[in-house]
Amino acid sequence: MRDAYLVGAGQTAFGSMPSESYRSLFATAFDRAIDSVPGGLDPRSIDEAVIGALGVGGRQLGLAGPAITEHLGLHGVPCSRIENACAASGYAVRQAVQAVQSGMADVVLAGGVEVMTDLSDDVTNYWLGVSGETEWERLTGTTFAGVYAQMASAYLDRYDATAEHLSMVAVKNHANGAKNPHAHLGFECSLEDATGAPTVAEPLTLYHCCPTSDGAAAVLVASEDVVEEYTADPVRIAGVGAASDRVGLFQRDTYTGIPASELAANRAYEAAGIEPDDLDVAEVHDCFSIAELLAYEDLGLCDRGEAHTLLEEGTTDPDGAIPVNTSGGLKSKGHPIGATGAGQLGECYHQLTGEAGDRQVEDAEIGLAHNVGGSGGAAVVHVLEREGAA
């Protein structure tokens, strides 16, 4: 199979933009992705498009992809829409990579979009809940925060981590997000802020939960046959892994890990020919602070039950051995469901090309993006490598 490369990435700000449409948001992300390509890219060279979206509020559930591509002027370009809850655009990029690797396309647009803040709280909670098991979770009143609170309770009960470690995740990611002009919650918070905030679902406080956000993100994937037309500093998509699992948390064998994440990561590492210790930077799915702790372990950054030690030792800080969520993560950057996965890949792309501004990790060569759907019903992991990296 041919190698696939990221040659451009762009996104909107993530935040509350209820006057924007999903079309206008994605158009902004698309324009910024095109503008980011070092050698320039004519939109007419795009062979295919893949768009991720949950469709919060019921907007354009049918033919959402073509509705976006026609707005972009990509007439005649085949387009698919991917729905895998919060992992929608991560899977959209995976499909773009497959199209390039197979030889069906040389240049593919992939990304995602969501508009979430123009709805009432009750309606928004309903749409967030559809990513859980319908009969025994959503319709019985279990919220998205409630599911992750169960995971947090089980984890804190089993291991030496405490609620303060959940707050340490929030403090780290807010500090990173304060340096990100695209972040929804672009401000710092203290350990006291996070720990003393109102409880959302015990043991999760408000600062342990990501915001409800609007936004869009897009990336451009090119084949090895044409990549030199677009950049002299290519970022290879070295490995992709994906997995699914039972949608309902209560159906799984463990509450203290996400098996789909572990399986997806192992597949991505094997495809890329690397180990977790080879990573220089990672964007992980931290919809709630507990999710970042689980990700450390699921991705092999530490042993089971040892995630809190990475925080204590500063391993995942911007100047640590493996900086995690330099963008601010979902916690600070925001979480427009359909856009999150592509946004994570965009951050990794900018880190590997040295264009991350005040968030730049020194000498970053290998990055990872980890995107989860729901509470773990789906997961996708991409490993990116700056061309020439060892």
mmCIF file of C-alpha atoms in Angstrom:
data_model
loop_
_atom_site.group_PDB
_atom_site.id
_atom_site.type_symbol
_atom_site.label_atom_id
_atom_site.label_comp_id
_atom_site.label_asym_id
_atom_site.label_seq_id
_atom_site.Cartn_x
_atom_site.Cartn_y
_atom_site.Cartn_z
ATOM 1 C CA MET A 1 0.000 0.000 0.000
ATOM 2 C CA ARG A 2 1.075 3.559 -0.628
ATOM 3 C CA ASP A 3 2.136 5.832 2.203
ATOM 4 C CA ALA A 4 -0.269 8.578 3.242
ATOM 5 C CA TYR A 5 0.767 12.007 4.497
ATOM 6 C CA LEU A 6 -0.804 14.981 6.232
ATOM 7 C CA VAL A 7 -0.029 18.073 4.166
ATOM 8 C CA GLY A 8 -2.331 20.617 5.797
ATOM 9 C CA ALA A 9 -4.631 21.182 8.758
ATOM 10 C CA GLY A 10 -7.001 23.918 9.847
ATOM 11 C CA GLN A 11 -9.758 24.548 12.340
ATOM 12 C CA THR A 12 -12.088 27.198 13.632
ATOM 13 C CA ALA A 13 -11.986 28.439 17.167
ATOM 14 C CA PHE A 14 -13.874 26.042 19.431
ATOM 15 C CA GLY A 15 -16.501 27.743 21.562
ATOM 16 C CA SER A 16 -20.035 29.061 21.607
ATOM 17 C CA MET A 17 -20.999 30.243 18.137
ATOM 18 C CA PRO A 18 -24.740 29.562 17.852
ATOM 19 C CA SER A 19 -25.160 32.010 14.961
ATOM 20 C CA GLU A 20 -22.820 29.926 12.791
ATOM 21 C CA SER A 21 -24.059 27.055 10.635
ATOM 22 C CA TYR A 22 -22.296 23.742 10.260
ATOM 23 C CA ARG A 23 -21.598 24.712 6.646
ATOM 24 C CA SER A 24 -19.968 28.043 7.491
ATOM 25 C CA LEU A 25 -17.888 26.545 10.285
ATOM 26 C CA PHE A 26 -16.551 23.758 8.109
ATOM 27 C CA ALA A 27 -15.853 26.206 5.276
ATOM 28 C CA THR A 28 -13.608 28.200 7.622
ATOM 29 C CA ALA A 29 -11.716 25.092 8.712
ATOM 30 C CA PHE A 30 -11.374 24.007 5.086
ATOM 31 C CA ASP A 31 -10.013 27.373 3.968
ATOM 32 C CA ARG A 32 -7.476 27.336 6.790
ATOM 33 C CA ALA A 33 -6.391 23.807 5.906
ATOM 34 C CA ILE A 34 -5.875 24.823 2.281
ATOM 35 C CA ASP A 35 -3.933 27.933 3.352
ATOM 36 C CA SER A 36 -1.679 25.839 5.608
ATOM 37 C CA VAL A 37 -0.316 23.671 2.767
ATOM 38 C CA PRO A 38 3.267 24.905 2.274
ATOM 39 C CA GLY A 39 3.301 24.441 -1.490
ATOM 40 C CA GLY A 40 -0.328 25.419 -1.987
ATOM 41 C CA LEU A 41 -3.168 23.113 -2.973
ATOM 42 C CA ASP A 42 -5.828 23.697 -5.599
ATOM 43 C CA PRO A 43 -9.180 22.478 -4.199
ATOM 44 C CA ARG A 44 -9.881 21.020 -7.656
ATOM 45 C CA SER A 45 -7.180 18.387 -6.936
ATOM 46 C CA ILE A 46 -9.243 16.888 -4.095
ATOM 47 C CA ASP A 47 -10.417 13.441 -5.163
ATOM 48 C CA GLU A 48 -12.643 12.563 -2.223
ATOM 49 C CA ALA A 49 -14.023 13.959 1.044
ATOM 50 C CA VAL A 50 -14.991 12.324 4.339
ATOM 51 C CA ILE A 51 -16.902 14.327 6.951
ATOM 52 C CA GLY A 52 -17.488 13.355 10.581
ATOM 53 C CA ALA A 53 -20.546 14.588 12.491
ATOM 54 C CA LEU A 54 -22.976 13.346 15.095
ATOM 55 C CA GLY A 55 -25.626 15.787 13.884
ATOM 56 C CA VAL A 56 -26.504 17.233 17.298
ATOM 57 C CA GLY A 57 -30.002 18.694 17.261
ATOM 58 C CA GLY A 58 -30.996 16.597 14.267
ATOM 59 C CA ARG A 59 -29.587 19.033 11.721
ATOM 60 C CA GLN A 60 -28.960 17.551 8.266
ATOM 61 C CA LEU A 61 -28.777 13.924 9.386
ATOM 62 C CA GLY A 62 -29.151 12.785 5.788
ATOM 63 C CA LEU A 63 -26.488 13.671 3.214
ATOM 64 C CA ALA A 64 -24.598 15.905 5.640
ATOM 65 C CA GLY A 65 -21.350 15.248 3.787
ATOM 66 C CA PRO A 66 -22.544 16.301 0.329
ATOM 67 C CA ALA A 67 -24.323 19.299 1.891
ATOM 68 C CA ILE A 68 -20.892 20.470 3.063
ATOM 69 C CA THR A 69 -18.932 19.675 -0.091
ATOM 70 C CA GLU A 70 -21.414 21.522 -2.317
ATOM 71 C CA HIS A 71 -21.072 24.539 -0.030
ATOM 72 C CA LEU A 72 -17.290 24.330 -0.515
ATOM 73 C CA GLY A 73 -17.660 24.204 -4.284
ATOM 74 C CA LEU A 74 -16.347 20.642 -4.494
ATOM 75 C CA HIS A 75 -18.973 19.670 -7.033
ATOM 76 C CA GLY A 76 -18.803 16.072 -8.178
ATOM 77 C CA VAL A 77 -16.363 14.988 -5.453
ATOM 78 C CA PRO A 78 -17.561 11.773 -3.780
ATOM 79 C CA CYS A 79 -18.258 12.398 -0.106
ATOM 80 C CA SER A 80 -19.125 10.154 2.827
ATOM 81 C CA ARG A 81 -20.370 11.079 6.274
ATOM 82 C CA ILE A 82 -19.001 9.166 9.276
ATOM 83 C CA GLU A 83 -20.890 8.923 12.567
ATOM 84 C CA ASN A 84 -19.011 7.259 15.409
ATOM 85 C CA ALA A 85 -20.061 9.613 18.192
ATOM 86 C CA CYS A 86 -17.092 11.604 19.531
ATOM 87 C CA ALA A 87 -14.727 9.597 17.298
ATOM 88 C CA ALA A 88 -16.499 10.642 14.097
ATOM 89 C CA SER A 89 -13.748 12.715 12.499
ATOM 90 C CA GLY A 90 -10.982 10.461 13.788
ATOM 91 C CA TYR A 91 -12.638 7.706 11.805
ATOM 92 C CA ALA A 92 -13.132 10.108 8.890
ATOM 93 C CA VAL A 93 -9.371 10.609 8.722
ATOM 94 C CA ARG A 94 -8.862 6.860 8.945
ATOM 95 C CA GLN A 95 -11.124 6.405 5.910
ATOM 96 C CA ALA A 96 -9.198 9.118 4.059
ATOM 97 C CA VAL A 97 -5.962 7.278 4.781
ATOM 98 C CA GLN A 98 -7.461 4.040 3.476
ATOM 99 C CA ALA A 99 -8.558 5.754 0.248
ATOM 100 C CA VAL A 100 -5.042 7.059 -0.322
ATOM 101 C CA GLN A 101 -3.293 3.826 0.626
ATOM 102 C CA SER A 102 -5.522 1.792 -1.673
ATOM 103 C CA GLY A 103 -4.783 3.992 -4.677
ATOM 104 C CA MET A 104 -8.382 5.178 -5.063
ATOM 105 C CA ALA A 105 -7.404 8.794 -4.357
ATOM 106 C CA ASP A 106 -4.314 10.997 -4.250
ATOM 107 C CA VAL A 107 -5.734 13.858 -2.179
ATOM 108 C CA VAL A 108 -8.548 13.496 0.351
ATOM 109 C CA LEU A 109 -10.228 16.094 2.540
ATOM 110 C CA ALA A 110 -11.219 14.771 5.963
ATOM 111 C CA GLY A 111 -12.637 16.503 8.998
ATOM 112 C CA GLY A 112 -15.669 17.126 11.108
ATOM 113 C CA VAL A 113 -18.068 19.703 12.481
ATOM 114 C CA GLU A 114 -20.647 20.156 15.216
ATOM 115 C CA VAL A 115 -22.984 22.939 16.349
ATOM 116 C CA MET A 116 -24.147 22.292 19.915
ATOM 117 C CA THR A 117 -24.720 25.543 21.789
ATOM 118 C CA ASP A 118 -27.920 26.709 20.108
ATOM 119 C CA LEU A 119 -29.997 24.135 22.004
ATOM 120 C CA SER A 120 -31.456 24.041 25.497
ATOM 121 C CA ASP A 121 -29.531 22.135 28.163
ATOM 122 C CA ASP A 122 -32.115 19.358 28.168
ATOM 123 C CA VAL A 123 -31.933 18.871 24.412
ATOM 124 C CA THR A 124 -28.133 18.988 24.425
ATOM 125 C CA ASN A 125 -28.003 16.363 27.175
ATOM 126 C CA TYR A 126 -30.324 14.185 25.114
ATOM 127 C CA TRP A 127 -28.017 14.362 22.105
ATOM 128 C CA LEU A 128 -24.928 13.727 24.198
ATOM 129 C CA GLY A 129 -26.683 10.696 25.629
ATOM 130 C CA VAL A 130 -27.302 9.065 22.261
ATOM 131 C CA SER A 131 -23.651 7.979 22.252
ATOM 132 C CA GLY A 132 -24.429 5.633 25.136
ATOM 133 C CA GLU A 133 -26.450 2.431 25.176
ATOM 134 C CA THR A 134 -30.000 3.536 24.451
ATOM 135 C CA GLU A 135 -32.272 1.318 26.518
ATOM 136 C CA TRP A 136 -30.310 0.783 29.726
ATOM 137 C CA GLU A 137 -28.272 3.993 29.901
ATOM 138 C CA ARG A 138 -29.831 6.943 28.095
ATOM 139 C CA LEU A 139 -33.539 6.115 28.561
ATOM 140 C CA THR A 140 -33.040 5.262 32.233
ATOM 141 C CA GLY A 141 -31.587 8.714 32.896
ATOM 142 C CA THR A 142 -27.853 8.056 32.900
ATOM 143 C CA THR A 143 -25.974 11.077 31.623
ATOM 144 C CA PHE A 144 -22.663 11.140 29.779
ATOM 145 C CA ALA A 145 -21.033 12.602 32.899
ATOM 146 C CA GLY A 146 -22.710 9.898 34.951
ATOM 147 C CA VAL A 147 -21.113 7.124 32.910
ATOM 148 C CA TYR A 148 -17.629 8.583 33.277
ATOM 149 C CA ALA A 149 -18.293 9.207 36.971
ATOM 150 C CA GLN A 150 -18.847 5.467 37.361
ATOM 151 C CA MET A 151 -15.504 4.869 35.668
ATOM 152 C CA ALA A 152 -13.829 7.437 37.908
ATOM 153 C CA SER A 153 -15.329 5.941 41.074
ATOM 154 C CA ALA A 154 -14.204 2.451 40.105
ATOM 155 C CA TYR A 155 -10.709 3.666 39.224
ATOM 156 C CA LEU A 156 -10.193 5.688 42.420
ATOM 157 C CA ASP A 157 -11.500 2.779 44.480
ATOM 158 C CA ARG A 158 -9.135 0.271 42.860
ATOM 159 C CA TYR A 159 -5.910 2.267 42.593
ATOM 160 C CA ASP A 160 -3.918 4.838 44.582
ATOM 161 C CA ALA A 161 -5.113 7.819 42.530
ATOM 162 C CA THR A 162 -7.286 10.433 44.236
ATOM 163 C CA ALA A 163 -9.751 13.102 43.154
ATOM 164 C CA GLU A 164 -6.863 15.568 43.366
ATOM 165 C CA HIS A 165 -5.228 13.790 40.443
ATOM 166 C CA LEU A 166 -8.379 14.414 38.401
ATOM 167 C CA SER A 167 -7.918 18.093 39.210
ATOM 168 C CA MET A 168 -4.242 17.936 38.215
ATOM 169 C CA VAL A 169 -5.335 16.913 34.721
ATOM 170 C CA ALA A 170 -7.581 19.960 34.535
ATOM 171 C CA VAL A 171 -4.840 22.308 35.773
ATOM 172 C CA LYS A 172 -2.337 20.994 33.204
ATOM 173 C CA ASN A 173 -4.738 21.149 30.285
ATOM 174 C CA HIS A 174 -6.051 24.604 31.159
ATOM 175 C CA ALA A 175 -2.465 25.873 31.322
ATOM 176 C CA ASN A 176 -1.918 24.464 27.821
ATOM 177 C CA GLY A 177 -5.228 25.784 26.536
ATOM 178 C CA ALA A 178 -4.395 29.274 27.782
ATOM 179 C CA LYS A 179 -1.694 29.310 25.094
ATOM 180 C CA ASN A 180 -4.081 28.159 22.359
ATOM 181 C CA PRO A 181 -5.984 30.916 20.533
ATOM 182 C CA HIS A 182 -8.546 28.343 19.359
ATOM 183 C CA ALA A 183 -9.446 27.096 22.857
ATOM 184 C CA HIS A 184 -12.991 27.373 24.167
ATOM 185 C CA LEU A 185 -11.842 27.673 27.788
ATOM 186 C CA GLY A 186 -8.533 29.411 27.158
ATOM 187 C CA PHE A 187 -7.724 30.295 30.738
ATOM 188 C CA GLU A 188 -5.715 28.781 33.560
ATOM 189 C CA CYS A 189 -7.225 27.247 36.659
ATOM 190 C CA SER A 190 -5.774 26.351 40.024
ATOM 191 C CA LEU A 191 -5.897 23.058 41.871
ATOM 192 C CA GLU A 192 -8.280 24.705 44.323
ATOM 193 C CA ASP A 193 -10.529 25.892 41.462
ATOM 194 C CA ALA A 194 -10.814 22.391 40.068
ATOM 195 C CA THR A 195 -11.214 20.556 43.351
ATOM 196 C CA GLY A 196 -13.650 23.016 44.884
ATOM 197 C CA ALA A 197 -15.909 23.447 41.862
ATOM 198 C CA PRO A 198 -19.533 22.273 42.002
ATOM 199 C CA THR A 199 -20.041 18.536 41.679
ATOM 200 C CA VAL A 200 -21.491 17.375 38.370
ATOM 201 C CA ALA A 201 -21.478 13.630 39.058
ATOM 202 C CA GLU A 202 -19.507 12.381 42.040
ATOM 203 C CA PRO A 203 -16.480 12.398 42.015
ATOM 204 C CA LEU A 204 -16.393 14.665 38.928
ATOM 205 C CA THR A 205 -16.580 18.415 39.465
ATOM 206 C CA LEU A 206 -17.305 21.041 36.834
ATOM 207 C CA TYR A 207 -13.598 21.459 36.100
ATOM 208 C CA HIS A 208 -13.256 17.727 35.446
ATOM 209 C CA CYS A 209 -15.696 17.984 32.502
ATOM 210 C CA CYS A 210 -15.157 19.298 28.988
ATOM 211 C CA PRO A 211 -17.397 22.115 27.704
ATOM 212 C CA THR A 212 -20.160 21.868 25.131
ATOM 213 C CA SER A 213 -18.628 23.453 22.039
ATOM 214 C CA ASP A 214 -19.233 24.463 18.451
ATOM 215 C CA GLY A 215 -16.499 24.165 15.846
ATOM 216 C CA ALA A 216 -14.957 22.446 12.850
ATOM 217 C CA ALA A 217 -11.596 20.975 11.903
ATOM 218 C CA ALA A 218 -10.187 19.690 8.616
ATOM 219 C CA VAL A 219 -7.044 17.963 7.392
ATOM 220 C CA LEU A 220 -5.705 17.147 3.942
ATOM 221 C CA VAL A 221 -4.283 13.689 3.268
ATOM 222 C CA ALA A 222 -2.031 13.098 0.238
ATOM 223 C CA SER A 223 -0.381 10.040 -1.280
ATOM 224 C CA GLU A 224 3.345 9.433 -1.592
ATOM 225 C CA ASP A 225 2.972 9.944 -5.350
ATOM 226 C CA VAL A 226 2.000 13.615 -5.020
ATOM 227 C CA VAL A 227 3.169 14.725 -1.579
ATOM 228 C CA GLU A 228 6.251 16.530 -2.915
ATOM 229 C CA GLU A 229 3.952 18.861 -4.831
ATOM 230 C CA TYR A 230 2.612 20.181 -1.542
ATOM 231 C CA THR A 231 5.408 20.167 1.014
ATOM 232 C CA ALA A 232 9.112 19.596 1.528
ATOM 233 C CA ASP A 233 8.489 18.736 5.199
ATOM 234 C CA PRO A 234 5.963 15.892 5.035
ATOM 235 C CA VAL A 235 4.278 14.276 8.020
ATOM 236 C CA ARG A 236 3.682 10.599 7.358
ATOM 237 C CA ILE A 237 0.673 8.828 8.811
ATOM 238 C CA ALA A 238 2.843 5.970 10.013
ATOM 239 C CA GLY A 239 0.167 3.870 11.652
ATOM 240 C CA VAL A 240 -3.577 3.754 12.212
ATOM 241 C CA GLY A 241 -5.422 1.493 14.601
ATOM 242 C CA ALA A 242 -9.117 1.270 15.357
ATOM 243 C CA ALA A 243 -11.407 -0.914 17.425
ATOM 244 C CA SER A 244 -14.978 -1.132 18.662
ATOM 245 C CA ASP A 245 -16.505 -2.502 21.845
ATOM 246 C CA ARG A 246 -19.817 -2.839 23.627
ATOM 247 C CA VAL A 247 -21.608 0.509 23.587
ATOM 248 C CA GLY A 248 -22.897 0.294 27.155
ATOM 249 C CA LEU A 249 -20.392 0.616 29.979
ATOM 250 C CA PHE A 250 -22.351 -1.923 32.039
ATOM 251 C CA GLN A 251 -21.816 -4.502 29.286
ATOM 252 C CA ARG A 252 -18.010 -4.460 29.563
ATOM 253 C CA ASP A 253 -15.647 -6.511 31.693
ATOM 254 C CA THR A 254 -13.837 -3.475 33.117
ATOM 255 C CA TYR A 255 -14.684 0.045 34.270
ATOM 256 C CA THR A 256 -11.032 0.998 34.839
ATOM 257 C CA GLY A 257 -9.892 0.990 31.227
ATOM 258 C CA ILE A 258 -11.202 1.305 27.700
ATOM 259 C CA PRO A 259 -10.360 -1.936 25.863
ATOM 260 C CA ALA A 260 -11.062 -0.425 22.428
ATOM 261 C CA SER A 261 -8.404 2.243 23.082
ATOM 262 C CA GLU A 262 -5.823 -0.336 24.092
ATOM 263 C CA LEU A 263 -6.522 -2.492 21.047
ATOM 264 C CA ALA A 264 -6.525 0.484 18.660
ATOM 265 C CA ALA A 265 -3.243 1.760 20.103
ATOM 266 C CA ASN A 266 -1.526 -1.608 19.808
ATOM 267 C CA ARG A 267 -2.616 -1.863 16.183
ATOM 268 C CA ALA A 268 -1.329 1.643 15.449
ATOM 269 C CA TYR A 269 2.012 0.991 17.156
ATOM 270 C CA GLU A 270 2.472 -2.252 15.239
ATOM 271 C CA ALA A 271 1.684 -0.580 11.919
ATOM 272 C CA ALA A 272 4.095 2.276 12.679
ATOM 273 C CA GLY A 273 6.812 0.003 14.050
ATOM 274 C CA ILE A 274 7.165 1.977 17.286
ATOM 275 C CA GLU A 275 6.688 1.625 21.038
ATOM 276 C CA PRO A 276 4.893 4.062 23.372
ATOM 277 C CA ASP A 277 8.275 5.315 24.634
ATOM 278 C CA ASP A 278 9.037 6.583 21.119
ATOM 279 C CA LEU A 279 6.290 9.217 21.288
ATOM 280 C CA ASP A 280 7.275 12.866 21.571
ATOM 281 C CA VAL A 281 3.776 14.337 21.903
ATOM 282 C CA ALA A 282 0.219 13.000 22.215
ATOM 283 C CA GLU A 283 -3.330 14.306 22.009
ATOM 284 C CA VAL A 284 -5.642 12.044 24.002
ATOM 285 C CA HIS A 285 -9.403 11.992 24.470
ATOM 286 C CA ASP A 286 -10.038 13.745 27.815
ATOM 287 C CA CYS A 287 -13.774 14.455 27.696
ATOM 288 C CA PHE A 288 -13.542 14.052 31.471
ATOM 289 C CA SER A 289 -10.362 14.140 33.540
ATOM 290 C CA ILE A 290 -10.659 10.444 34.340
ATOM 291 C CA ALA A 291 -10.531 9.726 30.594
ATOM 292 C CA GLU A 292 -6.998 11.134 30.391
ATOM 293 C CA LEU A 293 -5.820 8.920 33.250
ATOM 294 C CA LEU A 294 -7.350 5.892 31.534
ATOM 295 C CA ALA A 295 -5.724 6.911 28.251
ATOM 296 C CA TYR A 296 -2.243 6.966 29.801
ATOM 297 C CA GLU A 297 -2.678 3.311 30.682
ATOM 298 C CA ASP A 298 -4.646 2.180 27.633
ATOM 299 C CA LEU A 299 -1.993 3.726 25.355
ATOM 300 C CA GLY A 300 0.844 2.048 27.222
ATOM 301 C CA LEU A 301 2.409 5.215 28.601
ATOM 302 C CA CYS A 302 2.529 3.537 32.025
ATOM 303 C CA ASP A 303 1.406 0.380 33.803
ATOM 304 C CA ARG A 304 -2.127 -0.130 35.115
ATOM 305 C CA GLY A 305 -2.830 1.945 38.182
ATOM 306 C CA GLU A 306 0.214 4.178 37.637
ATOM 307 C CA ALA A 307 -1.338 7.034 35.645
ATOM 308 C CA HIS A 308 -1.282 9.399 38.609
ATOM 309 C CA THR A 309 2.501 9.060 38.874
ATOM 310 C CA LEU A 310 2.909 10.548 35.390
ATOM 311 C CA LEU A 311 1.126 13.665 36.598
ATOM 312 C CA GLU A 312 3.096 13.833 39.835
ATOM 313 C CA GLU A 313 6.418 13.476 38.005
ATOM 314 C CA GLY A 314 5.529 15.975 35.264
ATOM 315 C CA THR A 315 5.951 13.358 32.539
ATOM 316 C CA THR A 316 2.963 14.676 30.556
ATOM 317 C CA ASP A 317 3.722 18.367 31.096
ATOM 318 C CA PRO A 318 4.818 20.426 28.053
ATOM 319 C CA ASP A 319 8.472 19.986 29.073
ATOM 320 C CA GLY A 320 8.028 16.373 30.172
ATOM 321 C CA ALA A 321 9.081 13.169 28.446
ATOM 322 C CA ILE A 322 5.692 12.759 26.680
ATOM 323 C CA PRO A 323 3.702 16.022 26.620
ATOM 324 C CA VAL A 324 -0.011 15.232 26.503
ATOM 325 C CA ASN A 325 -2.771 17.540 25.253
ATOM 326 C CA THR A 326 -0.621 20.533 24.400
ATOM 327 C CA SER A 327 -3.720 21.960 22.681
ATOM 328 C CA GLY A 328 -5.546 22.036 26.003
ATOM 329 C CA GLY A 329 -7.336 18.809 25.181
ATOM 330 C CA LEU A 330 -11.082 18.472 25.098
ATOM 331 C CA LYS A 331 -11.083 19.823 28.655
ATOM 332 C CA SER A 332 -9.831 23.301 27.709
ATOM 333 C CA LYS A 333 -9.731 23.461 23.920
ATOM 334 C CA GLY A 334 -13.304 22.198 23.726
ATOM 335 C CA HIS A 335 -15.273 19.292 22.330
ATOM 336 C CA PRO A 336 -17.466 19.928 19.268
ATOM 337 C CA ILE A 337 -18.169 16.229 18.924
ATOM 338 C CA GLY A 338 -17.739 15.745 15.184
ATOM 339 C CA ALA A 339 -14.659 17.990 14.974
ATOM 340 C CA THR A 340 -12.597 16.679 17.872
ATOM 341 C CA GLY A 341 -10.626 13.880 16.193
ATOM 342 C CA ALA A 342 -9.526 15.998 13.246
ATOM 343 C CA GLY A 343 -8.654 18.800 15.657
ATOM 344 C CA GLN A 344 -6.381 16.447 17.585
ATOM 345 C CA LEU A 345 -4.609 15.452 14.382
ATOM 346 C CA GLY A 346 -4.239 19.101 13.464
ATOM 347 C CA GLU A 347 -2.458 19.809 16.760
ATOM 348 C CA CYS A 348 -0.093 16.885 16.186
ATOM 349 C CA TYR A 349 0.569 18.071 12.627
ATOM 350 C CA HIS A 350 1.459 21.567 13.812
ATOM 351 C CA GLN A 351 3.684 20.168 16.557
ATOM 352 C CA LEU A 352 5.599 17.979 14.110
ATOM 353 C CA THR A 353 6.020 20.802 11.601
ATOM 354 C CA GLY A 354 7.161 23.240 14.285
ATOM 355 C CA GLU A 355 4.127 25.499 13.905
ATOM 356 C CA ALA A 356 2.515 25.165 17.339
ATOM 357 C CA GLY A 357 3.541 28.618 18.553
ATOM 358 C CA ASP A 358 3.770 29.041 22.314
ATOM 359 C CA ARG A 359 2.771 25.393 22.745
ATOM 360 C CA GLN A 360 5.648 24.033 20.653
ATOM 361 C CA VAL A 361 7.337 20.884 21.942
ATOM 362 C CA GLU A 362 11.045 20.947 21.179
ATOM 363 C CA ASP A 363 12.244 18.522 18.482
ATOM 364 C CA ALA A 364 8.916 16.705 18.193
ATOM 365 C CA GLU A 365 9.186 13.957 15.578
ATOM 366 C CA ILE A 366 6.551 11.350 16.477
ATOM 367 C CA GLY A 367 3.030 12.182 17.607
ATOM 368 C CA LEU A 368 -0.142 10.300 18.504
ATOM 369 C CA ALA A 369 -3.817 11.243 18.306
ATOM 370 C CA HIS A 370 -6.325 9.191 20.332
ATOM 371 C CA ASN A 371 -10.049 9.653 19.704
ATOM 372 C CA VAL A 372 -12.837 7.812 21.586
ATOM 373 C CA GLY A 373 -16.502 7.448 20.729
ATOM 374 C CA GLY A 374 -18.955 7.572 23.637
ATOM 375 C CA SER A 375 -17.549 5.884 26.730
ATOM 376 C CA GLY A 376 -15.449 3.543 24.612
ATOM 377 C CA GLY A 377 -17.749 1.942 22.068
ATOM 378 C CA ALA A 378 -15.262 3.008 19.402
ATOM 379 C CA ALA A 379 -11.672 4.234 19.396
ATOM 380 C CA VAL A 380 -9.149 5.233 16.753
ATOM 381 C CA VAL A 381 -5.448 6.002 17.125
ATOM 382 C CA HIS A 382 -3.178 7.643 14.555
ATOM 383 C CA VAL A 383 0.610 7.725 14.800
ATOM 384 C CA LEU A 384 2.246 10.555 12.861
ATOM 385 C CA GLU A 385 5.925 10.771 12.007
ATOM 386 C CA ARG A 386 7.889 13.677 10.604
ATOM 387 C CA GLU A 387 9.642 12.385 7.503
ATOM 388 C CA GLY A 388 13.199 11.403 8.333
ATOM 389 C CA ALA A 389 12.453 10.782 12.026
ATOM 390 C CA ALA A 390 14.169 7.762 13.518
#
